[in-house]
Coordinates of C-alpha atoms in Angstrom, one line a residue:
X1 CA 6.1 9.5 36.6
X2 CA 3.3 10.3 38.7
X3 CA 2.4 6.9 40.0
X4 CA 6.3 6.8 41.8
X5 CA 5.6 10.0 43.7
X6 CA 2.0 9.2 45.2
X7 CA 4.1 5.7 46.1
X8 CA 8.0 7.7 46.9
X9 CA 6.4 11.1 48.1
X10 CA 5.2 12.5 51.4
X11 CA 1.8 11.9 51.6
X12 CA 1.6 16.3 53.5
X13 CA 4.6 16.7 50.7
X14 CA 2.7 16.2 47.8
X15 CA -1.0 17.4 48.2
X16 CA 1.3 21.4 49.5
X17 CA 2.9 20.0 45.6
X18 CA -0.6 19.3 43.9
X19 CA -2.2 23.0 45.0
X20 CA -5.2 24.1 42.8
X21 CA -3.7 22.2 40.0
X22 CA -5.1 18.7 41.7
X23 CA -8.0 19.0 39.8
X24 CA -6.4 19.0 36.4
X25 CA -3.4 16.3 37.8
X26 CA -6.4 14.4 39.0
X27 CA -7.4 14.0 34.8
X28 CA -4.6 12.0 35.0
X29 CA -4.7 10.7 37.4
X30 CA -7.5 9.6 38.6
X31 CA -6.0 8.0 41.9
X32 CA -5.0 10.7 43.1
X33 CA -9.4 11.0 44.3
X34 CA -9.1 8.6 46.8
X35 CA -5.6 9.6 48.5
X36 CA -7.2 12.6 49.0
X37 CA -10.8 12.9 48.6
X38 CA -11.1 17.0 49.1
X39 CA -9.7 17.6 45.0
X40 CA -13.0 19.6 43.5
X41 CA -13.8 19.2 40.3
X42 CA -12.4 20.5 37.2
X43 CA -14.4 23.3 36.0
X44 CA -15.8 22.9 31.7
X45 CA -14.7 24.2 29.6
X46 CA -14.3 23.4 26.3
X47 CA -11.9 21.3 24.5
X48 CA -10.0 23.9 22.9
X49 CA -8.6 25.1 26.2
X50 CA -9.3 22.1 28.3
X51 CA -5.4 20.9 27.7
X52 CA -4.8 24.4 27.9
X53 CA -5.6 24.6 31.0
X54 CA -4.7 20.6 32.2
X55 CA -1.0 21.4 30.4
X56 CA -0.7 25.0 33.5
X57 CA -2.2 22.4 36.1
X58 CA 0.4 20.1 35.5
X59 CA 3.4 23.7 35.0
X60 CA 1.8 25.3 37.8
X61 CA 2.3 21.7 39.9
X62 CA 5.4 21.2 39.0
X63 CA 6.7 23.8 39.9
X64 CA 5.7 24.2 42.7
X65 CA 7.4 20.8 43.3
X66 CA 10.5 21.8 42.3
X67 CA 11.1 24.5 44.7
X68 CA 10.8 21.5 46.9
X69 CA 14.1 19.7 45.2
X70 CA 15.1 19.8 41.0
X71 CA 13.0 18.1 39.1
X72 CA 14.9 15.4 36.8
X73 CA 12.5 13.5 34.4
X74 CA 13.6 10.6 32.1
X75 CA 12.0 9.8 29.1
X76 CA 13.1 6.6 27.5
X77 CA 12.3 5.5 24.5
X78 CA 10.5 8.9 22.7
X79 CA 10.5 7.4 19.0
X80 CA 6.9 6.0 20.7
X81 CA 5.9 8.5 22.8
X82 CA 2.0 9.9 21.0
X83 CA 0.8 13.0 20.4
X84 CA -0.2 14.5 23.7
X85 CA 2.8 13.4 25.3
X86 CA 4.9 15.0 23.3
X87 CA 2.9 18.0 23.7
X88 CA 2.9 18.1 27.2
X89 CA 6.3 18.0 27.0
X90 CA 7.0 21.2 24.1
X91 CA 4.4 22.9 27.0
X92 CA 7.2 21.9 29.8
X93 CA 10.1 23.0 27.9
X94 CA 8.6 26.3 27.0
X95 CA 8.8 26.6 31.4
X96 CA 12.0 24.1 32.4
X97 CA 14.7 27.1 32.0
X98 CA 12.7 29.6 34.9
X99 CA 12.2 26.4 37.2
X100 CA 14.9 24.4 38.2
X101 CA 13.1 21.2 35.9
X102 CA 15.2 19.0 33.4
X103 CA 14.4 17.3 30.9
X104 CA 16.9 14.0 29.6
X105 CA 14.2 11.9 26.4
X106 CA 15.8 8.9 24.8
X107 CA 15.5 7.4 21.7
X108 CA 16.4 5.6 18.7
X109 CA 17.3 8.1 15.6
X110 CA 17.2 5.0 13.2
X111 CA 14.0 5.2 14.4
X112 CA 13.1 8.1 14.1
X113 CA 10.6 8.2 10.5
X114 CA 9.7 11.6 9.5
X115 CA 6.6 11.1 10.0
X116 CA 6.8 10.1 13.6
X117 CA 5.0 12.7 16.0
X118 CA 8.8 13.0 18.0
X119 CA 10.4 14.8 14.4
X120 CA 7.7 17.2 14.4
X121 CA 8.8 17.8 17.9
X122 CA 11.9 18.0 18.1
X123 CA 12.3 20.0 14.5
X124 CA 9.7 22.7 17.1
X125 CA 12.8 22.3 20.2
X126 CA 15.4 23.2 18.6
X127 CA 14.1 25.2 16.1
X128 CA 13.1 27.5 19.2
X129 CA 16.4 26.3 21.9
X130 CA 14.6 24.4 23.8
X131 CA 16.6 21.8 23.4
X132 CA 19.7 20.3 23.9
X133 CA 21.0 17.3 20.8
X134 CA 23.5 15.0 22.0
X135 CA 24.5 11.8 19.2
X136 CA 25.6 9.0 22.0
X137 CA 28.0 7.2 19.3
X138 CA 28.4 3.1 19.5
X139 CA 31.2 2.4 22.2
X140 CA 35.2 1.7 21.3
X141 CA 36.2 -1.3 20.5
X142 CA 38.5 -0.4 23.6
X143 CA 35.8 1.3 25.5
X144 CA 33.9 -2.3 24.8
X145 CA 36.8 -4.2 26.8
X146 CA 36.6 -2.1 29.5
X147 CA 32.2 -2.4 29.8
X148 CA 33.4 -6.2 29.7
X149 CA 35.7 -5.3 33.0
X150 CA 33.2 -4.0 34.6
X151 CA 31.3 -6.8 34.3
X152 CA 33.3 -9.4 35.0
X153 CA 35.4 -8.1 37.2
X154 CA 38.5 -8.8 35.0
X155 CA 40.7 -7.6 32.7
X156 CA 38.8 -9.4 29.0
X157 CA 42.3 -10.9 26.9
X158 CA 42.0 -9.2 24.1
X159 CA 41.0 -11.9 21.9
X160 CA 37.0 -12.1 23.3
X161 CA 37.1 -7.9 23.8
X162 CA 38.2 -8.1 19.8
X163 CA 34.9 -10.3 18.8
X164 CA 32.3 -8.7 21.4
X165 CA 33.0 -5.4 19.7
X166 CA 32.8 -7.1 16.5
X167 CA 29.2 -9.1 17.1
X168 CA 27.1 -6.0 19.0
X169 CA 28.9 -2.9 16.7
X170 CA 30.1 -1.3 20.2
X171 CA 25.7 -1.3 20.9
X172 CA 26.5 -0.9 25.5
X173 CA 23.1 -3.6 25.4
X174 CA 24.0 -5.9 23.2
X175 CA 28.2 -5.8 24.2
X176 CA 26.1 -7.3 27.9
X177 CA 23.5 -9.8 25.7
X178 CA 26.1 -11.6 24.2
X179 CA 28.9 -11.5 27.3
X180 CA 25.6 -13.0 29.8
X181 CA 24.9 -14.9 26.9
X182 CA 28.3 -16.9 26.7
X183 CA 28.9 -16.8 30.1
X184 CA 26.3 -18.4 30.4
X185 CA 26.9 -21.1 28.3
X186 CA 30.6 -21.3 30.4
X187 CA 32.7 -20.8 27.7
X188 CA 34.9 -16.7 29.5
X189 CA 34.7 -18.8 33.4
X190 CA 36.3 -21.5 34.7
X191 CA 35.5 -23.1 37.7
X192 CA 37.5 -20.6 39.4
X193 CA 35.4 -17.7 37.8
X194 CA 38.4 -16.5 36.3
X195 CA 38.9 -16.1 32.2
X196 CA 39.8 -19.0 30.3
X197 CA 43.6 -19.1 29.4
X198 CA 43.1 -22.2 26.2
X199 CA 40.0 -19.9 25.8
X200 CA 39.7 -19.6 22.0
X201 CA 37.9 -18.0 18.7
X202 CA 36.0 -20.6 17.1
X203 CA 34.5 -21.5 21.0
X204 CA 32.8 -18.4 20.9
X205 CA 29.7 -19.3 19.0
X206 CA 27.8 -15.5 19.1
X207 CA 24.7 -15.6 16.8
X208 CA 24.0 -13.2 14.6
X209 CA 21.8 -10.6 15.6
X210 CA 21.4 -9.2 19.5
X211 CA 17.3 -10.6 19.0
X212 CA 18.7 -14.6 18.5
X213 CA 20.8 -13.7 22.1
X214 CA 18.2 -13.0 23.4
X215 CA 16.0 -16.9 22.4
X216 CA 19.6 -18.7 23.2
X217 CA 19.6 -16.6 27.3
X218 CA 15.6 -17.7 27.7
X219 CA 16.5 -20.9 26.0
X220 CA 18.5 -21.7 29.3
X221 CA 15.4 -20.2 31.8
X222 CA 13.7 -24.0 31.4
X223 CA 9.9 -24.3 30.4
X224 CA 7.7 -22.7 33.2
X225 CA 10.2 -19.7 33.4
X226 CA 9.3 -18.6 29.6
X227 CA 5.3 -20.0 29.9
X228 CA 5.1 -17.2 33.1
X229 CA 7.6 -14.4 30.9
X230 CA 5.5 -15.6 28.1
X231 CA 2.4 -14.3 30.3
X232 CA 4.3 -11.0 31.1
X233 CA 5.2 -9.8 28.4
X234 CA 1.3 -9.7 26.7
X235 CA 0.8 -8.0 29.2
X236 CA 3.7 -6.2 29.0
X237 CA 7.3 -4.3 30.1
X238 CA 5.7 -3.2 32.6
X239 CA 3.3 -5.4 34.7
X240 CA 2.7 -6.9 38.3
X241 CA 3.3 -10.5 39.8
X242 CA -0.3 -10.9 41.1
X243 CA -1.9 -10.1 37.0
X244 CA 0.8 -12.9 36.3
X245 CA 0.3 -15.6 38.6
X246 CA -3.8 -14.6 38.1
X247 CA -2.9 -16.2 34.7
X248 CA -2.8 -20.0 36.3
X249 CA 0.1 -20.9 34.0
X250 CA 2.0 -21.9 35.9
X251 CA 2.0 -23.4 39.8
X252 CA 2.8 -20.1 42.1
X253 CA 5.0 -22.1 44.4
X254 CA 6.7 -22.2 40.2
X255 CA 6.0 -18.8 40.3
X256 CA 8.0 -17.9 42.5
X257 CA 10.9 -19.6 41.6
X258 CA 10.5 -18.5 37.5
X259 CA 10.0 -14.4 38.6
X260 CA 13.3 -15.3 41.1
X261 CA 15.7 -17.0 38.7
X262 CA 14.2 -14.3 36.0
X263 CA 15.2 -11.7 38.8
X264 CA 19.4 -13.0 39.0
X265 CA 19.5 -13.3 35.2
X266 CA 18.6 -9.9 34.2
X267 CA 16.6 -10.5 32.4
X268 CA 13.3 -8.2 34.6
X269 CA 13.9 -6.1 37.7
X270 CA 12.1 -5.5 40.7
X271 CA 10.3 -2.2 41.4
X272 CA 10.7 -0.9 44.6
X273 CA 7.5 0.5 47.0
X274 CA 4.1 0.7 46.6
X275 CA 1.4 -1.9 48.7
X276 CA 1.5 -4.5 44.5
X277 CA 4.6 -6.3 43.2
X278 CA 6.2 -4.6 39.6
X279 CA 8.6 -6.0 37.5
X280 CA 9.8 -4.5 34.5
X281 CA 12.1 -6.5 31.9
X282 CA 15.4 -5.2 32.1
X283 CA 14.3 -4.1 28.3
X284 CA 11.5 -4.2 25.6
X285 CA 14.2 -6.6 23.5
X286 CA 13.4 -9.7 25.9
X287 CA 9.6 -9.3 25.6
X288 CA 9.3 -8.8 22.3
X289 CA 11.9 -11.7 21.7
X290 CA 9.8 -14.2 24.2
X291 CA 5.9 -12.6 22.0
X292 CA 7.9 -13.1 18.9
X293 CA 8.2 -17.2 19.6
X294 CA 4.4 -17.2 20.1
X295 CA 1.7 -17.7 16.9
X296 CA -0.7 -15.6 16.6
X297 CA -3.2 -17.4 17.4
X298 CA -1.7 -18.2 21.2
X299 CA -0.5 -14.5 21.6
X300 CA -4.4 -13.6 21.1
X301 CA -5.9 -15.9 23.2
X302 CA -3.3 -14.8 26.2
X303 CA -3.9 -11.0 25.4
X304 CA -7.6 -12.7 26.1
X305 CA -6.6 -13.9 29.2
X306 CA -5.6 -11.2 30.3
X307 CA -7.8 -8.6 30.2
X308 CA -10.3 -11.3 32.0
X309 CA -8.4 -11.9 34.1
X310 CA -7.7 -7.5 35.4
X311 CA -11.9 -7.8 35.3
X312 CA -11.0 -10.4 38.0
X313 CA -8.5 -8.9 40.1
X314 CA -10.3 -5.7 40.0
X315 CA -12.9 -6.2 40.3
X316 CA -15.7 -3.0 41.0
X317 CA -13.1 -0.5 39.6
X318 CA -12.0 -2.8 37.0
X319 CA -12.7 1.3 34.6
X320 CA -10.7 2.4 36.0
X321 CA -8.5 0.3 33.5
X322 CA -10.1 0.6 30.4
X323 CA -7.4 2.1 28.2
X324 CA -5.0 -1.5 29.4
X325 CA -8.7 -3.4 29.2
X326 CA -9.2 -2.4 25.8
X327 CA -5.8 -2.6 24.7
X328 CA -6.1 -6.3 25.7
X329 CA -9.5 -6.9 24.7
X330 CA -8.3 -5.2 21.1
X331 CA -5.2 -7.8 20.7
X332 CA -7.1 -10.7 21.2
X333 CA -9.0 -10.2 17.8
X334 CA -11.8 -12.4 17.3
X335 CA -11.1 -14.1 20.6
X336 CA -12.7 -11.7 22.4
X337 CA -16.4 -10.0 22.1
X338 CA -16.5 -7.7 19.6
X339 CA -19.0 -5.8 21.6
X340 CA -16.8 -6.1 25.1
X341 CA -14.0 -4.4 23.4
X342 CA -15.3 -1.7 21.8
X343 CA -17.3 -1.1 25.0
X344 CA -13.7 -0.9 27.1
X345 CA -12.0 1.2 23.6
X346 CA -15.6 3.7 24.1
X347 CA -14.8 4.8 27.7
X348 CA -10.7 4.5 27.0
X349 CA -11.7 6.8 24.2
X350 CA -14.2 8.8 27.1
X351 CA -10.6 9.3 29.5
X352 CA -8.5 10.1 27.2
X353 CA -10.4 13.3 25.6
X354 CA -10.9 14.6 29.9
X355 CA -7.2 14.1 30.2
X356 CA -7.0 16.5 26.1
X357 CA -5.6 13.3 25.2
X358 CA -7.8 14.1 22.1
X359 CA -5.9 12.4 19.6
X360 CA -5.5 9.4 21.7
X361 CA -9.2 9.5 22.1
X362 CA -9.8 9.9 18.7
X363 CA -8.0 6.7 17.4
X364 CA -9.5 4.7 20.1
X365 CA -13.1 5.3 19.0
X366 CA -12.4 4.5 15.7
X367 CA -10.9 1.1 16.9
X368 CA -14.1 0.7 18.4
X369 CA -16.0 2.1 15.2
X370 CA -14.2 -0.4 14.0
X371 CA -14.8 -3.4 16.2
X372 CA -18.8 -3.2 16.7
X373 CA -20.6 -4.9 15.1
X374 CA -23.0 -2.6 12.7
X375 CA -26.5 -4.0 14.3
X376 CA -25.2 -1.5 16.8
X377 CA -26.6 0.7 15.8
X378 CA -27.7 3.2 19.1
X379 CA -23.9 2.9 19.5
X380 CA -22.9 3.2 16.2
X381 CA -24.4 6.9 16.7
X382 CA -22.8 6.6 20.4
X383 CA -20.0 6.7 19.0
X384 CA -20.0 8.7 16.3
X385 CA -20.8 12.3 18.0
X386 CA -18.5 11.3 20.4
X387 CA -15.3 11.0 17.7
X388 CA -16.9 13.8 15.9
X389 CA -16.4 16.2 19.0
X390 CA -12.7 14.2 19.1
X391 CA -11.9 14.8 15.4
X392 CA -13.2 18.3 15.9
X393 CA -10.9 18.7 18.9
X394 CA -7.4 17.8 16.8
X395 CA -8.7 20.5 14.0
X396 CA -10.7 18.6 11.6
X397 CA -13.9 19.9 11.1
X398 CA -15.3 19.5 8.3
X399 CA -14.5 15.3 9.4
X400 CA -16.3 16.5 12.4
X401 CA -19.3 18.2 10.9
X402 CA -20.3 15.0 8.7
X403 CA -20.4 12.8 12.0
X404 CA -22.4 15.2 13.6
X405 CA -25.0 15.2 11.0
X406 CA -25.2 11.2 10.6
X407 CA -25.0 10.9 14.4
X408 CA -28.4 13.3 15.0
X409 CA -29.7 11.5 11.8
X410 CA -29.0 8.6 13.1
X411 CA -30.8 9.3 16.8
X412 CA -33.2 10.9 14.9
X413 CA -34.2 7.6 13.0
X414 CA -33.9 5.9 16.8
X415 CA -36.4 7.7 17.9
X416 CA -34.4 9.0 20.8
X417 CA -35.3 13.6 22.0
X418 CA -32.8 14.4 24.1
X419 CA -30.5 13.2 23.0
X420 CA -30.5 14.0 19.6
X421 CA -31.3 18.1 20.9
X422 CA -27.7 17.1 22.5
X423 CA -26.5 16.1 19.4
X424 CA -28.3 19.5 16.9
X425 CA -26.7 21.7 19.9
X426 CA -23.4 20.4 19.3
X427 CA -23.7 20.7 15.2
X428 CA -25.5 23.8 15.5
X429 CA -21.6 25.7 17.0
X430 CA -20.3 23.4 14.4
X431 CA -22.2 24.6 11.5
X432 CA -21.2 28.5 13.2
X433 CA -18.0 27.6 13.5
X434 CA -17.6 26.6 9.4
X435 CA -20.1 30.6 8.6
X436 CA -22.9 28.4 7.8
X437 CA -25.1 30.8 10.0
X438 CA -28.5 30.1 8.2
X439 CA -27.5 25.6 9.1
X440 CA -26.2 26.3 12.3
X441 CA -29.7 28.1 13.3
X442 CA -32.0 25.4 11.9
X443 CA -29.8 22.1 13.4
X444 CA -30.4 24.3 17.3
X445 CA -34.6 24.2 16.3
X446 CA -34.3 21.1 15.2
X447 CA -32.4 20.2 18.7
X448 CA -36.1 22.6 19.5
X449 CA -38.0 20.7 18.7
X450 CA -37.2 17.2 19.9
X451 CA -36.5 18.1 23.6
X452 CA -40.2 20.2 23.4
X453 CA -41.4 23.4 25.3
X454 CA -40.2 21.5 28.7
X455 CA -37.6 24.9 31.2
X456 CA -34.4 22.7 30.4
X457 CA -30.6 23.4 30.4
X458 CA -30.7 21.7 27.4
X459 CA -34.1 24.0 25.7
X460 CA -31.8 27.1 26.9
X461 CA -28.2 25.9 25.8
X462 CA -30.6 25.4 22.4
X463 CA -32.4 28.5 22.4
X464 CA -29.4 31.0 23.6
X465 CA -26.6 28.9 19.9
X466 CA -29.9 30.1 18.3
X467 CA -30.4 32.8 19.0
X468 CA -27.0 33.8 19.4
X469 CA -25.6 32.4 15.9
X470 CA -29.3 34.2 14.3
X471 CA -28.0 37.3 15.9
X472 CA -24.6 36.9 14.1
X473 CA -25.8 36.5 11.1
X474 CA -27.4 40.1 11.8
X475 CA -31.0 38.0 11.5
X476 CA -32.3 40.0 15.4
X477 CA -36.1 39.3 14.5
X478 CA -35.1 35.2 14.9
X479 CA -33.1 35.7 17.8
X480 CA -35.4 38.7 19.9
X481 CA -37.8 35.6 19.0
X482 CA -35.5 33.7 21.0
X483 CA -33.2 34.6 23.0
X484 CA -35.6 36.4 26.4
X485 CA -36.9 32.3 26.8
X486 CA -32.8 31.6 26.9
X487 CA -32.4 34.0 29.5
X488 CA -35.5 33.3 32.2
X489 CA -34.2 29.5 31.6
X490 CA -31.5 30.4 32.7
X491 CA -31.5 33.0 35.8
X492 CA -35.2 30.1 36.6
X493 CA -32.1 27.4 36.7
X494 CA -29.6 29.8 38.8
X495 CA -27.3 27.7 35.8
X496 CA -24.6 30.9 36.6
X497 CA -22.7 30.1 32.9
X498 CA -26.3 30.2 31.5
X499 CA -27.0 33.5 33.2
X500 CA -23.8 34.7 31.5
X501 CA -23.8 34.0 28.8
X502 CA -27.8 34.8 28.0
X503 CA -27.0 38.2 29.8
X504 CA -23.3 38.9 28.9
X505 CA -23.6 39.8 25.6
X506 CA -23.4 42.1 22.6
X507 CA -26.0 39.6 20.5
X508 CA -28.6 40.8 23.5
X509 CA -28.3 44.2 23.1
X510 CA -28.3 43.6 19.1
X511 CA -31.9 41.3 19.6
X512 CA -33.0 44.7 21.5
X513 CA -33.3 42.8 25.1
X514 CA -34.1 45.0 28.2
X515 CA -33.5 42.9 30.8
X516 CA -29.7 43.9 29.8

């Protein structure tokens, strides 16, 4: 939706709507910084505050946009939504009644399992009376007749209505697909385009299951078109034309013909606006049918080719598309280089974490750990450290502690003192939050031993951590020995945040500092 806004909204109006929220919105859409180089960097915040700040920024942006014109958001297939998306939707729902903002979400209740994130979100929204649920029942037989009339422009024979209703059980998409299938088979209309008068039920051979109907339709588009659409299906529900072209599945002219034919057959839909040609499969079932016709090795090989084509196409900007590249390399399995897959998974996780999508970041870090070779000790330590931070951000403190301790041990073995000091700092905070103050002080001292006597920002952070944790534990002698040096380094560095922390808390007074 944000990408669509950048293509269709007047730049001045968009920048006005973004306002002071631009740094937060740019976390979700980094391309905004290319449009508006004046967007400042967001403030550095702890993870538990970062997500709230991001959500509030999004809400402020949307409320300003809603002042210009009412906003309607349609979120399709919410049964597949991830945690971070649903958390943002919940936040917007809290404020939507105060703004000219309406959110319409669709989901299939047959796929709504109790463990799915949407089930929890729906329960919360309905309990707070922030959502109104509308059950869309399947079409009645007479309404199926009305739909066939709308599709053909003519009154359908009652017998045909009965057959289509029986086969589709009134599902609108299925009605359309069965109608298209029978029409393409030449079983519905005569040479003048009117309903055949000699139509008989025995002729209406409708395959069982709509996937088979879609498969029959795809069989008629020709081998070249199917190959092109198969490549597009691997890319995703939404795909760029030039990316399909870069895969070289069919000749350029044949690809143009294939996409034109697929659009006329309503298998894909083109998108308006923007410089690149984008298309979307008319229904996810069409894409899934194409994918089911490929063997697993071919699908894996195609995912690898998509990733390689994306790297060529995006060039130096490839890392901006890390999430897509990570997806394709991960799906490529053993066909892809494990180190490259892990690299893009880690990049995608870093980007998700920066956008406060901590659940997504955690999943991606775990995938990266899964594929990274065991002998990549340094890379595994880095992933373990970052996974620990992600675990902490989602409230899994004990798991976070285990990862941070393992990462610290690994960096000690690798003899990387500065990295060890960074991990020790986070470990000291984690131990303090767990109420294990003595261990927290020891962890900070471990970091101080690694960083040495050089007066740096990192040393200041570790002195502060050790001093504050010791003070909170009542060990004022230790705090007194550490905090004055932290205050001095903060003054020398001119680091406002560190200076505030070093001079502004009760721990300084308790430690007996005369500088407060």
